[in-house]
JSON list of C-alpha atoms in Angstrom, two decimals:
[
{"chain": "U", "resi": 98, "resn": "UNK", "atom": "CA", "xyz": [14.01, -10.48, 5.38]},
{"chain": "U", "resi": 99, "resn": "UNK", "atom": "CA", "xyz": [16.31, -10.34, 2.26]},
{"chain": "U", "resi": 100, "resn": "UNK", "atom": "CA", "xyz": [18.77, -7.74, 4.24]},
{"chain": "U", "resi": 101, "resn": "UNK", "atom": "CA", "xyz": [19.08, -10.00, 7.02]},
{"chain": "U", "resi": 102, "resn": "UNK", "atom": "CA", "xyz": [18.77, -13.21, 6.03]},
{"chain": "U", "resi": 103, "resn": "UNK", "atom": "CA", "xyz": [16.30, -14.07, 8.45]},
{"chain": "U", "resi": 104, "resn": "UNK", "atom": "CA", "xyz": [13.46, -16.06, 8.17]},
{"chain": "U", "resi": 105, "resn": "UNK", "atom": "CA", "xyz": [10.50, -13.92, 9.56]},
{"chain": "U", "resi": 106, "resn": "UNK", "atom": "CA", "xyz": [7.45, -16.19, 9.22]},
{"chain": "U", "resi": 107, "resn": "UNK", "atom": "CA", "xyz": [7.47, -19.72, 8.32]},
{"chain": "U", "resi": 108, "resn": "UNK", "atom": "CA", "xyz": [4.05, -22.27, 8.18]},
{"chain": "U", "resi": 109, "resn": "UNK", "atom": "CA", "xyz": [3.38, -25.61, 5.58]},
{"chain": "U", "resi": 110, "resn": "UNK", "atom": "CA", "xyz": [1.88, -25.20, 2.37]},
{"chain": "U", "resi": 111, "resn": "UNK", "atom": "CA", "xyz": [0.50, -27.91, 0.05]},
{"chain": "U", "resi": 112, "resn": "UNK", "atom": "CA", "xyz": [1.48, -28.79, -3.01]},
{"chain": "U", "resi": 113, "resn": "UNK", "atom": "CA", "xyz": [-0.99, -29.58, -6.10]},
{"chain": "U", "resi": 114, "resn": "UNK", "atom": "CA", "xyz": [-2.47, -33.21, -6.49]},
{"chain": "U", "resi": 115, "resn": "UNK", "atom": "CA", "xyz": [-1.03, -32.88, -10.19]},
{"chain": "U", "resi": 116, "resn": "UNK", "atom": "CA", "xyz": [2.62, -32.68, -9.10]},
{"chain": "U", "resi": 117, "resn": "UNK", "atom": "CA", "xyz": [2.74, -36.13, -7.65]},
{"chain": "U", "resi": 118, "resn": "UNK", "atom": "CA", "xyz": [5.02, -38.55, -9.72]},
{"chain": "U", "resi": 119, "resn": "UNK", "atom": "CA", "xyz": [3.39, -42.19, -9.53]},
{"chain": "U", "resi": 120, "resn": "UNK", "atom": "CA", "xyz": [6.96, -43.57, -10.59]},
{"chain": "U", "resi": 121, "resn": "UNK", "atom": "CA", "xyz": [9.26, -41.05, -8.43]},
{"chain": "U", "resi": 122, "resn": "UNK", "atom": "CA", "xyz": [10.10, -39.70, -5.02]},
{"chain": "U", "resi": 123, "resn": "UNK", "atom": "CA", "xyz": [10.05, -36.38, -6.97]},
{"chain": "U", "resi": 124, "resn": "UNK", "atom": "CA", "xyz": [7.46, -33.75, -7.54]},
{"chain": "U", "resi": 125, "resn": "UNK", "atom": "CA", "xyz": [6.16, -32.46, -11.26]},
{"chain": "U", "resi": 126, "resn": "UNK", "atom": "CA", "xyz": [5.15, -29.06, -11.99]},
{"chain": "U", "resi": 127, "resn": "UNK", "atom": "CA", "xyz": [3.14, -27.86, -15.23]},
{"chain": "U", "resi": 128, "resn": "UNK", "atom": "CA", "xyz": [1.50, -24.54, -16.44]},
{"chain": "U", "resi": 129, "resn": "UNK", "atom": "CA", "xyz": [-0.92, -26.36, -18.52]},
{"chain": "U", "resi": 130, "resn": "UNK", "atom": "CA", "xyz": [-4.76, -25.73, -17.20]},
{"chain": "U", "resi": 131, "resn": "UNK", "atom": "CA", "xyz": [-6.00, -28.99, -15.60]},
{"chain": "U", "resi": 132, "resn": "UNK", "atom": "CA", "xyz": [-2.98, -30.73, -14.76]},
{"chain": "U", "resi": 133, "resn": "UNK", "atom": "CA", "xyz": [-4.24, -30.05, -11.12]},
{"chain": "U", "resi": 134, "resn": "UNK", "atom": "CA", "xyz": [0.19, -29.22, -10.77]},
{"chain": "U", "resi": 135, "resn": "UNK", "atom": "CA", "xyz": [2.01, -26.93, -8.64]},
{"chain": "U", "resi": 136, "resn": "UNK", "atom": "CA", "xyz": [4.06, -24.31, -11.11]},
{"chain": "U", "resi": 137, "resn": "UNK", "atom": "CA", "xyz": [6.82, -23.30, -10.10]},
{"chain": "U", "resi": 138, "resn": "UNK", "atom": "CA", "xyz": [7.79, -19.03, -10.38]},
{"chain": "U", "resi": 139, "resn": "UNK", "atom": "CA", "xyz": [7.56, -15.67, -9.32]},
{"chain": "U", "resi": 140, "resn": "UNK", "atom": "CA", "xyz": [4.12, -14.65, -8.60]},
{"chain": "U", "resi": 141, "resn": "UNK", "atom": "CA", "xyz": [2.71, -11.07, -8.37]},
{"chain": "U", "resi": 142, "resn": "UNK", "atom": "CA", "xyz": [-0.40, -11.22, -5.47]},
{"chain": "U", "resi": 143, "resn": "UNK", "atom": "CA", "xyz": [-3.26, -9.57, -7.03]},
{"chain": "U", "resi": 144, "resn": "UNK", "atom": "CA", "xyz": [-6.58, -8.52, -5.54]},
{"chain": "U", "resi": 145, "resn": "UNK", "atom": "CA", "xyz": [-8.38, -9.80, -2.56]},
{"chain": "U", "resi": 146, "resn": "UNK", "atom": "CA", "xyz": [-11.64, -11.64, -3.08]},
{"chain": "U", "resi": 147, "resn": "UNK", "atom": "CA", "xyz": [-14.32, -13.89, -0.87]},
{"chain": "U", "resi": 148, "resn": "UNK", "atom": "CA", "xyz": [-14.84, -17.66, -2.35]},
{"chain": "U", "resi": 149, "resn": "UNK", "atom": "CA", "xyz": [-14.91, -20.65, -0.82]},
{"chain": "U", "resi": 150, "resn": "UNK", "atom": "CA", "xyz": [-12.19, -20.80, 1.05]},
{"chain": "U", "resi": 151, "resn": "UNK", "atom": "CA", "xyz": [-13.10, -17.48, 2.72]},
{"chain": "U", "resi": 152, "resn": "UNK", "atom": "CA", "xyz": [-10.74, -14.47, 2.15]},
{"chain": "U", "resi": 153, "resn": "UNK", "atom": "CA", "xyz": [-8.51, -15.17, -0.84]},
{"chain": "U", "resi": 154, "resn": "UNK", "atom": "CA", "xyz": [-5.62, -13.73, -3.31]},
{"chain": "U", "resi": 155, "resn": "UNK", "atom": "CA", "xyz": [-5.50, -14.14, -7.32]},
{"chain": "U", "resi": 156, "resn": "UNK", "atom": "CA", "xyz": [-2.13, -15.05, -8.17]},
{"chain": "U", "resi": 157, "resn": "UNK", "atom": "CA", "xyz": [-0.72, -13.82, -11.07]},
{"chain": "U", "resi": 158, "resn": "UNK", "atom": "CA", "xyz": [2.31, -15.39, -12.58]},
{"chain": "U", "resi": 159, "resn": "UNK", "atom": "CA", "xyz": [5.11, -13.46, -13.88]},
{"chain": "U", "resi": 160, "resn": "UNK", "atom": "CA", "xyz": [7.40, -16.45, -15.64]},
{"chain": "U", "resi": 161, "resn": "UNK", "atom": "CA", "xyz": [6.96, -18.73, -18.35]},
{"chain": "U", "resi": 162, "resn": "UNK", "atom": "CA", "xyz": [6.87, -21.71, -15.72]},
{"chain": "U", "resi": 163, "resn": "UNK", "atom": "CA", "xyz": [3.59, -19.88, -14.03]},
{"chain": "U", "resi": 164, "resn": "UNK", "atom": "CA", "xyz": [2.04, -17.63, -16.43]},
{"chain": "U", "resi": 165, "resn": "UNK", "atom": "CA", "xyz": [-1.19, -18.89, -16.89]},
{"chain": "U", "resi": 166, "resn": "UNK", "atom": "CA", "xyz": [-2.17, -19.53, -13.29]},
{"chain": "U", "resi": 167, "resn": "UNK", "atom": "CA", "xyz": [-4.40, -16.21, -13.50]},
{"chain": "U", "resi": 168, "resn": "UNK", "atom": "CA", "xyz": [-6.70, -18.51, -16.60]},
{"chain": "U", "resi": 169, "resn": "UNK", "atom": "CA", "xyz": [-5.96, -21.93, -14.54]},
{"chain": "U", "resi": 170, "resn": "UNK", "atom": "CA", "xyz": [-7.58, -19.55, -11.38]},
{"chain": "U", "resi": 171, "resn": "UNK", "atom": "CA", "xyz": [-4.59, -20.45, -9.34]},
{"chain": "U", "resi": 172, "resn": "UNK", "atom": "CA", "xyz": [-4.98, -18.37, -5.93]},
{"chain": "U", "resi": 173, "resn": "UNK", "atom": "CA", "xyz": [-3.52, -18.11, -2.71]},
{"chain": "U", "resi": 174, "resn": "UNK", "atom": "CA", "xyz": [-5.85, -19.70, 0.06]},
{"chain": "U", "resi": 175, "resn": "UNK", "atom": "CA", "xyz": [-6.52, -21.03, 3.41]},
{"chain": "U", "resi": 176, "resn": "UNK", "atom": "CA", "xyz": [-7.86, -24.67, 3.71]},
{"chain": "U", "resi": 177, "resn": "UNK", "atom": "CA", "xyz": [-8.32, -26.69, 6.91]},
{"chain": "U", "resi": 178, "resn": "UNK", "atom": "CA", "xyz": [-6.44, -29.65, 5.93]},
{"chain": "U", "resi": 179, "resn": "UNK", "atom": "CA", "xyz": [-2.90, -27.91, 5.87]},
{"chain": "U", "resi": 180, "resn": "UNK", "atom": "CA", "xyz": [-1.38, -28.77, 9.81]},
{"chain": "U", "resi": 181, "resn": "UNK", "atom": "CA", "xyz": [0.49, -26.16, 11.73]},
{"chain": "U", "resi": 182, "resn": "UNK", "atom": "CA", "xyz": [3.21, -28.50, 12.33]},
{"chain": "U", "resi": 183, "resn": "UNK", "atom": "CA", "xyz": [5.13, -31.11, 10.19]},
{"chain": "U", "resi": 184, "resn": "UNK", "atom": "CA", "xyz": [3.16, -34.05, 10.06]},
{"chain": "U", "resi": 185, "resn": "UNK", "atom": "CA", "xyz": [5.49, -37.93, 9.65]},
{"chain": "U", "resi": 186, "resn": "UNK", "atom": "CA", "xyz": [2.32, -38.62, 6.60]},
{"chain": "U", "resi": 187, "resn": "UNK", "atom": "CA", "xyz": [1.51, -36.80, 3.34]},
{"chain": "U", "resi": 188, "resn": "UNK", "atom": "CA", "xyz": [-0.57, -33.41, 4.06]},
{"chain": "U", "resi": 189, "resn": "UNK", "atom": "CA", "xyz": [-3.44, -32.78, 1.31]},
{"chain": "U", "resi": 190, "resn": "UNK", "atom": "CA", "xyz": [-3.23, -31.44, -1.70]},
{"chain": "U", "resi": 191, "resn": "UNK", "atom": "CA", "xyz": [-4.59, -28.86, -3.66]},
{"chain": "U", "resi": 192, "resn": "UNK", "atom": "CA", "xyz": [-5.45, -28.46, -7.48]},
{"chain": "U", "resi": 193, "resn": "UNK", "atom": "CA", "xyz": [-2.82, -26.57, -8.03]},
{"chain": "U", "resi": 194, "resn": "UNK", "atom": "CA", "xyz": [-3.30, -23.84, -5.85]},
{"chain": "U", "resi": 195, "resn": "UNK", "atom": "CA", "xyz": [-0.75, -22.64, -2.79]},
{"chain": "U", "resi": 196, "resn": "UNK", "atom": "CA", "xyz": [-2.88, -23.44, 0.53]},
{"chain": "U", "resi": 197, "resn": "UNK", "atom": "CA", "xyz": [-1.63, -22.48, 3.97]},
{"chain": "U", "resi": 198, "resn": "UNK", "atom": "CA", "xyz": [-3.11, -23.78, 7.16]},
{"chain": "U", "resi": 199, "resn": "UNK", "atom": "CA", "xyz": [-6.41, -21.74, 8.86]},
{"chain": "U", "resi": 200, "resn": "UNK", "atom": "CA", "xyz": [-3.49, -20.44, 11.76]},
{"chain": "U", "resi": 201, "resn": "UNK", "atom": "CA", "xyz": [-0.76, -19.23, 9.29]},
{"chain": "U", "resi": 202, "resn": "UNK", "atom": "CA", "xyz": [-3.46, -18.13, 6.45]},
{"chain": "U", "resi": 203, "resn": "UNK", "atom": "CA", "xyz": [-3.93, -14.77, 8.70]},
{"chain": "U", "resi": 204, "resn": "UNK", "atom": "CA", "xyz": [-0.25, -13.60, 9.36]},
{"chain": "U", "resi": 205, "resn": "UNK", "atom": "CA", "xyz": [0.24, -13.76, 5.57]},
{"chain": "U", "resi": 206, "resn": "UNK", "atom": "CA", "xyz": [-2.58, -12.08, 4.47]},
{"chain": "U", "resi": 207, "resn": "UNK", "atom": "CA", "xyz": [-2.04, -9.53, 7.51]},
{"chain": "U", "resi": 208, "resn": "UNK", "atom": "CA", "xyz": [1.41, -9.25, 5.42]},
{"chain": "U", "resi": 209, "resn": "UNK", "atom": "CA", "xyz": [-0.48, -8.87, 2.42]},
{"chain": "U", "resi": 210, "resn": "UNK", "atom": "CA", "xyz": [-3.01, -5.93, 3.71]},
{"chain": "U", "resi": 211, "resn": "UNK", "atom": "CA", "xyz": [-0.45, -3.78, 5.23]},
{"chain": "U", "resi": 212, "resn": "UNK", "atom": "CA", "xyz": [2.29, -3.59, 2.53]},
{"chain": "U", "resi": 213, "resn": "UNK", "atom": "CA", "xyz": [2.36, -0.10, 1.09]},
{"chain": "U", "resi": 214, "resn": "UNK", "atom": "CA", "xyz": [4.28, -1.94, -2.40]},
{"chain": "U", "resi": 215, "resn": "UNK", "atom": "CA", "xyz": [3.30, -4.71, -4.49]},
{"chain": "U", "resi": 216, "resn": "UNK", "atom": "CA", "xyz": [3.71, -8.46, -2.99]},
{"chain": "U", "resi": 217, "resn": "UNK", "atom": "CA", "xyz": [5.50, -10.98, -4.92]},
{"chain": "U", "resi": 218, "resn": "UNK", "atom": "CA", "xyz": [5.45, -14.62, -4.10]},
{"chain": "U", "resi": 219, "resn": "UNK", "atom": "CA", "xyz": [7.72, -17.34, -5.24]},
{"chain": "U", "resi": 220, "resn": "UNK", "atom": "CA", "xyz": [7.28, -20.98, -5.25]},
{"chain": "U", "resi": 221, "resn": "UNK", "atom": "CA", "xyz": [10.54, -23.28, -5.47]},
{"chain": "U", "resi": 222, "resn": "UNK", "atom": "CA", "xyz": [11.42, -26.71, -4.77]},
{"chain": "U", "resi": 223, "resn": "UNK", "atom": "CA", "xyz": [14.39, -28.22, -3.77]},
{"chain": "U", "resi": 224, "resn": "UNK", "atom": "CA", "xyz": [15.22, -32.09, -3.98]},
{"chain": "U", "resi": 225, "resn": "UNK", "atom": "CA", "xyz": [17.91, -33.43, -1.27]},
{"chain": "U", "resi": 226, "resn": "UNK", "atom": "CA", "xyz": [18.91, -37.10, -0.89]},
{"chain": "U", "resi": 227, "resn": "UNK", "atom": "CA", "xyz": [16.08, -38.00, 1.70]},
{"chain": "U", "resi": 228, "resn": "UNK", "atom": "CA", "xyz": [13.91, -35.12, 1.78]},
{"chain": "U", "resi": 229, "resn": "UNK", "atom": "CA", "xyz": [11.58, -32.96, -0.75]},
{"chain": "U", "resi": 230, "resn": "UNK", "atom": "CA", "xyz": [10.61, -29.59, 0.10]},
{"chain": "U", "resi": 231, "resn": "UNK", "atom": "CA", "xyz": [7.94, -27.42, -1.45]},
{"chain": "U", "resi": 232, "resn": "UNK", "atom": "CA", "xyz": [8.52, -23.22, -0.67]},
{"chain": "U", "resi": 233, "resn": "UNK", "atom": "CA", "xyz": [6.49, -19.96, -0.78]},
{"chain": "U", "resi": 234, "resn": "UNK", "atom": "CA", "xyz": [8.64, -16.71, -0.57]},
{"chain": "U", "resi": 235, "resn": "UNK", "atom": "CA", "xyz": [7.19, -13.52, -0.19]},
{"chain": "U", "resi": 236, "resn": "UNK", "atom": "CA", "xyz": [8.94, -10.30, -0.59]},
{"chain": "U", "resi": 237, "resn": "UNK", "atom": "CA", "xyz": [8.56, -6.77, -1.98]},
{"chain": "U", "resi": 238, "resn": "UNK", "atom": "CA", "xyz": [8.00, -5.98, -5.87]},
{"chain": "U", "resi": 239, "resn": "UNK", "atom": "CA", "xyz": [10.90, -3.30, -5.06]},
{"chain": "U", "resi": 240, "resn": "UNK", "atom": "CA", "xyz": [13.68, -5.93, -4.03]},
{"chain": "U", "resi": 241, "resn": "UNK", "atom": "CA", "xyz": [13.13, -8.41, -6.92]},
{"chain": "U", "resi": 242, "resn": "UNK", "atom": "CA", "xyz": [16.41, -6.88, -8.37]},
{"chain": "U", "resi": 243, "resn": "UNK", "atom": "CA", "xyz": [17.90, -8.12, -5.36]},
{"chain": "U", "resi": 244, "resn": "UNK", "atom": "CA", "xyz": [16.77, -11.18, -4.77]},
{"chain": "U", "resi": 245, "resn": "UNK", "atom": "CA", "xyz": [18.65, -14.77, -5.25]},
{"chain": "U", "resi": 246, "resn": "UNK", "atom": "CA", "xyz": [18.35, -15.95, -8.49]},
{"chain": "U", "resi": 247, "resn": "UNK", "atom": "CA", "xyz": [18.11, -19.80, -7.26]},
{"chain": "U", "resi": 248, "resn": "UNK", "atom": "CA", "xyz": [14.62, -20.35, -9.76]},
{"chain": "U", "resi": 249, "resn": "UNK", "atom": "CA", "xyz": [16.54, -20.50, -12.73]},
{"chain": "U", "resi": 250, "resn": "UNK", "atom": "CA", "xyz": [17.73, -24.29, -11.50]},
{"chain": "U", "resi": 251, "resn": "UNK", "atom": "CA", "xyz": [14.18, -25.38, -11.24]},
{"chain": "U", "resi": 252, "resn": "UNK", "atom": "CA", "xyz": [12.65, -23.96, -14.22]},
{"chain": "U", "resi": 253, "resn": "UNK", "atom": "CA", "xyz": [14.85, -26.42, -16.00]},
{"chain": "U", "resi": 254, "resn": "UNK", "atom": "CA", "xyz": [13.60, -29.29, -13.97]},
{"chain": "U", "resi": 255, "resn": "UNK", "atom": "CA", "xyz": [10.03, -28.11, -15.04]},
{"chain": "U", "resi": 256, "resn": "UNK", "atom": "CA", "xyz": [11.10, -28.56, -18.91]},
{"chain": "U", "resi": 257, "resn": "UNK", "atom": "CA", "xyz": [11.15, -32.26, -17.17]},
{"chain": "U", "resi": 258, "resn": "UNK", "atom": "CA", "xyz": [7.11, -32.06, -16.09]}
]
């Protein structure tokens, strides 16, 4: 809730097998179809379809950092490798696209279905000392206006990727 502050649903998502740095503790994220990488953005949630992952959203990026995942068929999905919890190993990854576990896949797209306005998604990272962390926030087309402008630090870090 962007009025309150408060954090009103919260699950793991993966991250895509592309964005793994073989010489870093870091994450890489790229736009370019095939690099099997996370990008990072603001994300408009399109239509609903049925694919193999079951009930699914096309994602349509809305930045410079994201706006070919529509051609690079980057979509919001379920998968049954993403835990519930926090795991102490590596989760799976994806090919790019945002995955969320079989449990929280439904309260999102429940979300999703009953929103009267347009859904937009962003993904973000943030790098501390001893921890990497990978985010999906959802809120209203209406409140983009309003919302923090915190992306603007990582789409330099994706000039990097």
């Amino acid at each position: 809730d962007l009025k309150s502050g408060e954090i009103i649903k919260k699950g793991l998502t993966t991250h895509g097998s592309g964005s793994e740095a073989t010489s870093s503790d870091s994450l890489i994220f790229s736009n370019i179809p095939n690099s099997y990488c996370s990008s990072l953005g603001i994300y408009k949630i399109g239509s609903a379809y049925f694919g193999n992952f079951g009930r699914s959203y096309k994602l349509h990026g809305l930045e410079l950092t994201n706006n070919k995942a529509f051609e690079r068929a980057v979509v919001l999905h379920r998968y049954s490798c993403v835990p519930d919890d926090e795991q102490s190993y590596p989760i799976c990854n994806s090919l790019g696209c945002p995955m969320l576990s079989e449990n929280f896949f439904p309260e999102i797209d429940e979300m999703i279905k009953g929103s009267s306005k347009p859904i937009l998604m962003e993904i973000y990272y943030w790098l501390t000392w001893n921890s990497e962390f990978l985010f999906l926030f959802f809120f209203h087309q209406s409140i983009n206006n309003e919302r923090n402008t915190r992306h603007t630090y990582f789409d330099e870090n994706e000039k990097k990727g």
